[in-house]
Short mmCIF file of C-alpha atoms in Angstrom, two decimals:
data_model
loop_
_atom_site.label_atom_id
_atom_site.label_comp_id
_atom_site.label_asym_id
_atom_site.label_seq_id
_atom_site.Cartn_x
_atom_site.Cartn_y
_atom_site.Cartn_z
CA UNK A 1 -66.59 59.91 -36.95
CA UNK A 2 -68.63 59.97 -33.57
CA UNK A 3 -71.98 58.92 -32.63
CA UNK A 4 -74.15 61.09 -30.07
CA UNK A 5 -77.52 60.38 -28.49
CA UNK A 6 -78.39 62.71 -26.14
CA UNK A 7 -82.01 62.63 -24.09
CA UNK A 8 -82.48 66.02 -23.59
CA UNK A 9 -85.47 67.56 -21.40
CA UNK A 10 -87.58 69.15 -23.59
CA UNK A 11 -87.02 72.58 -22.70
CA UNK A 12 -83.65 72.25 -23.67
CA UNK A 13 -83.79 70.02 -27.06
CA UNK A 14 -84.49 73.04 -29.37
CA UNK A 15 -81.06 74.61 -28.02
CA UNK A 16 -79.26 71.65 -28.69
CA UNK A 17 -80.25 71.21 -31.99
CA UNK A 18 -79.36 74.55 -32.90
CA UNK A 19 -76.02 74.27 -31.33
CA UNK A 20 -75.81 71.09 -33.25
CA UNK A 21 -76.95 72.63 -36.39
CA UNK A 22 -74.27 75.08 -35.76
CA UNK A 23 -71.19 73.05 -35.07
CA UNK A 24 -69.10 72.24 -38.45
CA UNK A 25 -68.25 69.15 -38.67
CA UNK A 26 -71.83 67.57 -38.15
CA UNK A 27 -74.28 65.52 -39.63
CA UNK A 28 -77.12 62.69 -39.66
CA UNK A 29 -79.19 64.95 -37.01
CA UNK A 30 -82.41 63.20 -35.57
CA UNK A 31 -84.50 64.79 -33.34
CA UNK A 32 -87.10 61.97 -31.63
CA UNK A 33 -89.33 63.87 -29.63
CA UNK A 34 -90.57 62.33 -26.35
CA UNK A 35 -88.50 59.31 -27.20
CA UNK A 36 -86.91 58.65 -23.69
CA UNK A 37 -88.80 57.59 -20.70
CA UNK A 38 -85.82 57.29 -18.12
CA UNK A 39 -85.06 60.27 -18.07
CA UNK A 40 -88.10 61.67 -19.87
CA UNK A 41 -87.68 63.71 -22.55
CA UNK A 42 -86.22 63.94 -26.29
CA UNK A 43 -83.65 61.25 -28.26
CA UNK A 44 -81.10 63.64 -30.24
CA UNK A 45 -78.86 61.95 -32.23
CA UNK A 46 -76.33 62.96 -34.50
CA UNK A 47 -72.72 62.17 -36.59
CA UNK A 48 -69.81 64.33 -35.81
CA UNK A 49 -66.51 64.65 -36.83
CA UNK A 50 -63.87 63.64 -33.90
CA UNK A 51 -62.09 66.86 -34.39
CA UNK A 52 -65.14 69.10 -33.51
CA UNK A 53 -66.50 66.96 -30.88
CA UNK A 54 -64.98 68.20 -27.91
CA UNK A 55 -66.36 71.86 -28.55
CA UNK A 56 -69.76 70.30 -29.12
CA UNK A 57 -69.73 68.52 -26.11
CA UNK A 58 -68.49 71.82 -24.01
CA UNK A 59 -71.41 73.69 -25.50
CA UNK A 60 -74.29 70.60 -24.71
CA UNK A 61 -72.38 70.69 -21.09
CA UNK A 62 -73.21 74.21 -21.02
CA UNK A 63 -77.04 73.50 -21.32
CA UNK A 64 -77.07 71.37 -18.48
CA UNK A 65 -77.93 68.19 -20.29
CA UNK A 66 -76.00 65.87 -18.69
CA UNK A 67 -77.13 66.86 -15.30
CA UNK A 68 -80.94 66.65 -16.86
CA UNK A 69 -80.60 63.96 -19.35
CA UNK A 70 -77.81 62.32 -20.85
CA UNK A 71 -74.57 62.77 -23.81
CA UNK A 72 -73.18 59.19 -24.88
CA UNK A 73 -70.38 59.59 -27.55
CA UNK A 74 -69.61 56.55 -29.12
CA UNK A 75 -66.93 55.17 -31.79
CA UNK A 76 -68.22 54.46 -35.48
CA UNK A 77 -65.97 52.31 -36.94
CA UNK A 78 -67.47 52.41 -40.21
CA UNK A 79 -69.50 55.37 -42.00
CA UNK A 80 -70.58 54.58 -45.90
CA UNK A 81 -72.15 58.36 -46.21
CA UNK A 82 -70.81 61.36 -48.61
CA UNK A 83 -72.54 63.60 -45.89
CA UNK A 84 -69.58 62.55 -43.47
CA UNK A 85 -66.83 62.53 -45.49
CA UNK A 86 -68.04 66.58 -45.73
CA UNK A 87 -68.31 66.86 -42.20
CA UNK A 88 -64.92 65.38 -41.49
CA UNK A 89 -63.33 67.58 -44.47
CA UNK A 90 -65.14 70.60 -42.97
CA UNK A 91 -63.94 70.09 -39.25
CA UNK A 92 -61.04 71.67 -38.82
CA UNK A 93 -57.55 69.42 -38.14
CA UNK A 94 -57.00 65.70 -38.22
CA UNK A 95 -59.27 63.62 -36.35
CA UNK A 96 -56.29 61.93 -35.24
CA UNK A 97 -54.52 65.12 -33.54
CA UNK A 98 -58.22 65.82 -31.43
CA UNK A 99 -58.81 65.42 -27.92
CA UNK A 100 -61.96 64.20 -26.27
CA UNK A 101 -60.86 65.97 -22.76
CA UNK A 102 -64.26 64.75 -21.48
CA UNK A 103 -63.52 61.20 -22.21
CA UNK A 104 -59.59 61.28 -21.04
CA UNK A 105 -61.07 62.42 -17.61
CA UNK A 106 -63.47 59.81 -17.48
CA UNK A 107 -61.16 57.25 -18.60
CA UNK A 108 -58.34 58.28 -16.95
CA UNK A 109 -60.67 58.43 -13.73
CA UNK A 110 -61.56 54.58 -14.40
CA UNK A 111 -57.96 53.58 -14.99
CA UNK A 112 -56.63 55.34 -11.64
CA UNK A 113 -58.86 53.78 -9.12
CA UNK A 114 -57.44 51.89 -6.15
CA UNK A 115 -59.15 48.60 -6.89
CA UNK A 116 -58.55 44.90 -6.13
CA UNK A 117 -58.30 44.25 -10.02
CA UNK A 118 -55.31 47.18 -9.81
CA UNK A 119 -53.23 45.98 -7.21
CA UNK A 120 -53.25 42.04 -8.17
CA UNK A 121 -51.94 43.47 -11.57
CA UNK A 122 -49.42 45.51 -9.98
CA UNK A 123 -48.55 43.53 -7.48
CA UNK A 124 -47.79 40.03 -10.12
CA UNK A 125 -46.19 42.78 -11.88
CA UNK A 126 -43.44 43.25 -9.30
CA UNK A 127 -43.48 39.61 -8.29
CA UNK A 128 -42.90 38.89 -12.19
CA UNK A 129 -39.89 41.61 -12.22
CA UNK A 130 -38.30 40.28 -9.07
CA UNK A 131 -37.55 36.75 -10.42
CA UNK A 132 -36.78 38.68 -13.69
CA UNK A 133 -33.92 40.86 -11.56
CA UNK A 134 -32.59 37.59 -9.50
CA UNK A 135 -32.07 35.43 -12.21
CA UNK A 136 -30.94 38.80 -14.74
CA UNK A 137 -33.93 37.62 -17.08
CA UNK A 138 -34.37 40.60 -19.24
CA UNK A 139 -37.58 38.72 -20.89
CA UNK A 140 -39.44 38.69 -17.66
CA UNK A 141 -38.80 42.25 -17.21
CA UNK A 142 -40.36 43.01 -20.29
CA UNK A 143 -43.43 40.99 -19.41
CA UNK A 144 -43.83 42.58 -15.68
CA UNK A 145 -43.28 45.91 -18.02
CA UNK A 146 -46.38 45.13 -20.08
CA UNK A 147 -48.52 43.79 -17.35
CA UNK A 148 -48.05 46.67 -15.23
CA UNK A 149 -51.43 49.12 -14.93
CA UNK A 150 -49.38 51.87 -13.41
CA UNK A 151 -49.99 54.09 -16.38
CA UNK A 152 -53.50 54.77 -15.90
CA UNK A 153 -52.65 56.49 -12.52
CA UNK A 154 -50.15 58.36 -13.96
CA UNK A 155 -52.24 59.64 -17.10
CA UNK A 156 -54.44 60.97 -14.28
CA UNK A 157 -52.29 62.95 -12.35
CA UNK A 158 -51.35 64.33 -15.70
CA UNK A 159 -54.63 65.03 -16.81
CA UNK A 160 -55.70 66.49 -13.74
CA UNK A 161 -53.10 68.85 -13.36
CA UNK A 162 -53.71 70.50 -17.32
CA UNK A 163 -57.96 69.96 -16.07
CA UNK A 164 -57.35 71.42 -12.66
CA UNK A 165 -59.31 68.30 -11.35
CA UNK A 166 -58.18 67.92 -7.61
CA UNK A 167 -60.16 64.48 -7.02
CA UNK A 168 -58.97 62.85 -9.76
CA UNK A 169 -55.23 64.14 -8.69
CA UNK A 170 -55.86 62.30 -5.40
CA UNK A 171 -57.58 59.40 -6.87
CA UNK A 172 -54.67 59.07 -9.26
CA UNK A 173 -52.28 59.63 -6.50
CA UNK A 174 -53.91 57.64 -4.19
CA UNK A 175 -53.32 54.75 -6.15
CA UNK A 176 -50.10 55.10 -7.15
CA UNK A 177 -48.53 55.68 -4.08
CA UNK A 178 -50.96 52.88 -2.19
CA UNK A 179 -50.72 50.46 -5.29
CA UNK A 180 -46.36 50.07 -5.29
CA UNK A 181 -46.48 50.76 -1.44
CA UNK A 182 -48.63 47.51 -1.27
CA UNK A 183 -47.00 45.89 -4.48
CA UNK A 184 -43.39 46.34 -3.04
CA UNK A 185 -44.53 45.21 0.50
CA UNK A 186 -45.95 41.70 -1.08
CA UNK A 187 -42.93 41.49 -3.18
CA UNK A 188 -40.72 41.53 0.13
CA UNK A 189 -42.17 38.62 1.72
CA UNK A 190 -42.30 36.95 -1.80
CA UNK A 191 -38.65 37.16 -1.83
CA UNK A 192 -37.99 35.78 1.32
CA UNK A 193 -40.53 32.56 0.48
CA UNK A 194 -38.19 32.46 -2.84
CA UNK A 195 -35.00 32.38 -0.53
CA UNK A 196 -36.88 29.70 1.91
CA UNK A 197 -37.39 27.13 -1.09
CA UNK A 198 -33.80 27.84 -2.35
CA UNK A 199 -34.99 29.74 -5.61
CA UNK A 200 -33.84 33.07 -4.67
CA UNK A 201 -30.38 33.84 -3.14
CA UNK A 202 -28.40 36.66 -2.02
CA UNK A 203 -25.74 35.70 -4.36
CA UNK A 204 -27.85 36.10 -7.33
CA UNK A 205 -28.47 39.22 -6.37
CA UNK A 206 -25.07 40.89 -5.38
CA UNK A 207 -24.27 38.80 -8.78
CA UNK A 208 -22.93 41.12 -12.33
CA UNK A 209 -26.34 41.33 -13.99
CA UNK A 210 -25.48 42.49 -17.42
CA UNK A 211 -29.16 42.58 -18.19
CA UNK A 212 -31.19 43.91 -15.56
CA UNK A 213 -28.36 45.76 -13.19
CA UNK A 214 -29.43 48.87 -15.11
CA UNK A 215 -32.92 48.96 -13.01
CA UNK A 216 -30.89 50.03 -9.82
CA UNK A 217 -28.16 52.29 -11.78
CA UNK A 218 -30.20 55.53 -12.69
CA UNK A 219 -28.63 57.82 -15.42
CA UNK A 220 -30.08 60.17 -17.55
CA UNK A 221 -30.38 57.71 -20.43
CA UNK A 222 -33.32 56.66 -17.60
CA UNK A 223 -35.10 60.43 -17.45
CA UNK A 224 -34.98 60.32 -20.95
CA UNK A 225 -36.79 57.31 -22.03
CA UNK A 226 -39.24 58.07 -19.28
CA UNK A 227 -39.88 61.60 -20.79
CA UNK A 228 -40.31 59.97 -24.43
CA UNK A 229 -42.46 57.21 -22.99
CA UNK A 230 -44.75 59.98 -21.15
CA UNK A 231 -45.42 61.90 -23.92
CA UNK A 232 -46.11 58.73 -26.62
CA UNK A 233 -48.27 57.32 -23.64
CA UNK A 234 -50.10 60.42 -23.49
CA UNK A 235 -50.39 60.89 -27.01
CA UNK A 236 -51.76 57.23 -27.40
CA UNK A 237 -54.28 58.06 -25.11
CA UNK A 238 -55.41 61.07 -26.71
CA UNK A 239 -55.51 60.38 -29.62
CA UNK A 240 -56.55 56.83 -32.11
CA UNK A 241 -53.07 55.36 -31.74
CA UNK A 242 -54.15 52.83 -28.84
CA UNK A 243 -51.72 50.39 -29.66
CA UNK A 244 -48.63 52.35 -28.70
CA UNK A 245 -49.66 52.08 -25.14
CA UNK A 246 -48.01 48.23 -25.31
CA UNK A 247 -44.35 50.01 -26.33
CA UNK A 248 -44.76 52.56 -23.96
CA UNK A 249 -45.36 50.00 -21.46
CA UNK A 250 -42.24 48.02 -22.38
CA UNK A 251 -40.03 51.32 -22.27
CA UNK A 252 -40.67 52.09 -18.77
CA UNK A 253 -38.53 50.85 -16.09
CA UNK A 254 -41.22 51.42 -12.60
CA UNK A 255 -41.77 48.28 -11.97
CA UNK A 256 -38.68 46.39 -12.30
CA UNK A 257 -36.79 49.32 -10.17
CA UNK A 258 -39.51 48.44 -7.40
CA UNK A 259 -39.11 45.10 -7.52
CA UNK A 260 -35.08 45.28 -7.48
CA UNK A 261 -35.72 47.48 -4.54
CA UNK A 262 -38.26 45.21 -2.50
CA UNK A 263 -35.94 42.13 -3.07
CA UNK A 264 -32.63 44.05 -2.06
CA UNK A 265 -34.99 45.77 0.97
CA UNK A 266 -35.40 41.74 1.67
CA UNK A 267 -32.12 41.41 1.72
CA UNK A 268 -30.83 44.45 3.24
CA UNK A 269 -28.96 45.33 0.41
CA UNK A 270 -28.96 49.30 1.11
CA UNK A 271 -27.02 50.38 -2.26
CA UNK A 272 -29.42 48.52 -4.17
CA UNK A 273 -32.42 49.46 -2.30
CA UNK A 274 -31.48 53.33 -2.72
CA UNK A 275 -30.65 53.00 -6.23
CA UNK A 276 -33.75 50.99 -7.34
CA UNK A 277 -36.00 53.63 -5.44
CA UNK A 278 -34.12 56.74 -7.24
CA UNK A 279 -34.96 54.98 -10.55
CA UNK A 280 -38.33 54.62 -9.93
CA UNK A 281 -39.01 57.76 -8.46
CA UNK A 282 -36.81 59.17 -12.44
CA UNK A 283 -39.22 57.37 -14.19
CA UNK A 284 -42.13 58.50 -12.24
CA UNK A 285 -41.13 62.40 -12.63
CA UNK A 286 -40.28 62.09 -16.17
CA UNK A 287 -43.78 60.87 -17.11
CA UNK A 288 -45.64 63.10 -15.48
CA UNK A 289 -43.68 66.04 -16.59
CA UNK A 290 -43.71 64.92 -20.16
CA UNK A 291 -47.63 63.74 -20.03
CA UNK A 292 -48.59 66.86 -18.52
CA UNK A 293 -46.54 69.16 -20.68
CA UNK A 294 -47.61 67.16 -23.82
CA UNK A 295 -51.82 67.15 -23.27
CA UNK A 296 -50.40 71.18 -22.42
CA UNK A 297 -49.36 71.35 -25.61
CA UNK A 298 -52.86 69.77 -27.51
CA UNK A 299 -54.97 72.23 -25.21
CA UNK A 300 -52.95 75.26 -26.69
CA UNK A 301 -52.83 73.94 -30.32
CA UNK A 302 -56.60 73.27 -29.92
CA UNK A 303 -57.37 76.64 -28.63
CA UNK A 304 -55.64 78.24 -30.87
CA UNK A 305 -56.57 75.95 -34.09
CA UNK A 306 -60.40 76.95 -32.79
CA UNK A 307 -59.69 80.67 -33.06
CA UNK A 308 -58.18 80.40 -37.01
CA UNK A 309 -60.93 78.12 -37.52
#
C-alpha cells in the first residue's frame, strides 16, 4: 500500500475526493479542511493500493494540484487494516508488476544528474577496474562493477524515450557521456602515476589475462548479458525488487571496458583501446534497448490491464 497527502486549494479538494472516492483500490480517506498554511488550503489523505496509484495520480495531475498545492506518495511498510487488504484485492494486478511512471521520472531524473557525488563514483569506479584489468583481478572488477552509478543515467534515457521527456534524455545523456569522458580521462593519468611508482606496467597489460581479457574481446555473449541486465535493471526499478539492482550491477561490463581502454589509451595500445571502447559502447546499446523496450512493455500491459479492468 501507498500513502497520499495532498494540500489541495480549496476549489479543487471536492474534485479530488470524488476522484479518490472513485478510484478502486482506495481507502482510509481524510479530508482536513483548511489544514495547510504553506500552500493554503485542504490536507487530503488517503491509502491506496500500488497497483492503482499511478492512474490516481494522472487524474489529481489533471486537476492541477501539484502546480497549486502538493501530491506526496509515500511507502507503508506496514498496514494492520481489513479495509486495505480489500483495496489491494480490489485493484486490479499485482502490486509488484505496477509502475509509478511519476516516481521513475523523478527518480530517474535524480539518479542522472551530472554531479560531483556522480563522477567521484564513476571515476573510483574506473580507477578500481584499471588495477583490476592490470593485475587480471577479476574481484576488483566486480567491486568497480557494483560501485559504478552509471545505471541511473541509463534508466533515464530509457525512461525518457517510452515518456517522451527530452530534458531528462539530455540530462541523462549529458551525464553519461560527460561522466566516462571525465572518468576515462582521470583514469589515463592514473595509469601513468601507476607506471611512475612501478605498480603498473606495459607488460601486465599486453600479459594473457584469463580473467579480465574478456573486457576488451566483445562477442555476443557481451550484447546478451547487457540486454538481460537492462531489462532486470529496469524491472528492479519499476517495480519492489530493489535489491536486484546489486546483480545487475555486477553483470555489466561498462566500466571495466573503459578502464581497459583508458589504461591501453595510456599506453598506446590501439587493439586494446578499440576493443575496450566497442565493448562498452555493446553494453551501453544493449541496456538501453532492453530498458526501453521492457518499461514499453509495462506501459502496454498497463494500458491494456486498465481497459479489462
Amino acid at each position: 500500500m501507498l500513502h497520499l497527502r495532498l494540500i489541495t486549494p480549496a476549489r479543487t479538494t471536492d474534485d479530488a475526493v470524488r476522484l479518490i472516492e472513485g478510484t478502486v483500490g482506495t481507502t482510509h480517506l481524510v479530508v482536513l479542511p483548511g489544514a495547510a498554511r504553506d500552500p493554503s488550503g485542504d490536507v487530503v489523505m488517503c491509502d491506496v493500493a500500488r497497483e492503482a496509484c499511478d492512474e490516481l495520480l494522472v487524474g489529481l495531475s489533471g486537476l492541477g494540484i501539484e502546480t497549486d498545492g502538493s501530491i506526496a506518495v509515500e511507502n507503508i511498510d506496514l498496514s494492520l487494516s481489513e479495509r486495505a487488504d480489500r483495496a489491494e484485492d480490489d485493484a486490479p494486478g499485482e502490486g509488484a508488476d505496477a509502475v509509478l511512471w511519476a516516481h521513475l521520472t523523478d527518480a530517474t531524473h535524480e539518479e542522472s544528474t551530472l554531479s560531483w557525488t556522480y563522477l567521484a563514483f564513476l571515476t573510483i569506479a574506473t580507477m578500481i577496474a584499471a588495477c583490476g584489468v592490470v593485475l587480471d583481478n577479476a574481484i576488483l572488477i566486480v567491486g568497480a562493477m557494483a560501485v559504478g552509478p552509471e545505471f541511473g543515467p541509463l534508466a533515464g534515457i530509457c525512461t525518457a524515450l517510452v515518456q517522451r521527456a527530452p530534458r531528462l534524455a539530455l540530462r541523462s545523456l549529458t551525464a553519461l557521456l560527460v561522466g566516462f569522458a571525465v572518468a576515462m580521462t582521470v583514469t589515463v593519468g592514473f595509469a601513468h602515476f601507476m607506471d611512475a611508482v612501478n605498480l603498473f606496467s606495459e607488460a601486465q597489460l599486453e600479459a594473457k589475462r584469463p580473467n579480465t581479457g574478456f573486457v576488451y574481446a566483445p562477442d555476443w555473449f557481451s550484447f546478451v548479458v547487457a540486454v538481460l541486465a537492462g531489462a532486470a535493471g529496469v524491472l528492479s526499478l519499476t517495480s519492489t525488487k530493489s535489491g536486484a539492482m546489486v546483480g545487475v550491477a555486477i553483470s555489466v561490463t561498462t566500466v571495466p571496458a573503459a578502464a581497459n581502454a583508458a589504461v591501453a589509451l595510456g599506453y598506446r595500445d590501439v587493439d586494446q583501446t578499440w576493443g575496450s571502447t566497442e565493448q562498452l559502447l555493446l553494453n551501453l546499446l544493449g541496456i538501453i534497448l532492453a530498458g526501453t523496450t521492457t518499461l514499453l512493455v509495462q506501459k502496454l500491459f498497463w494500458a491494456r490491464k486498465r481497459k479489462t479492468a
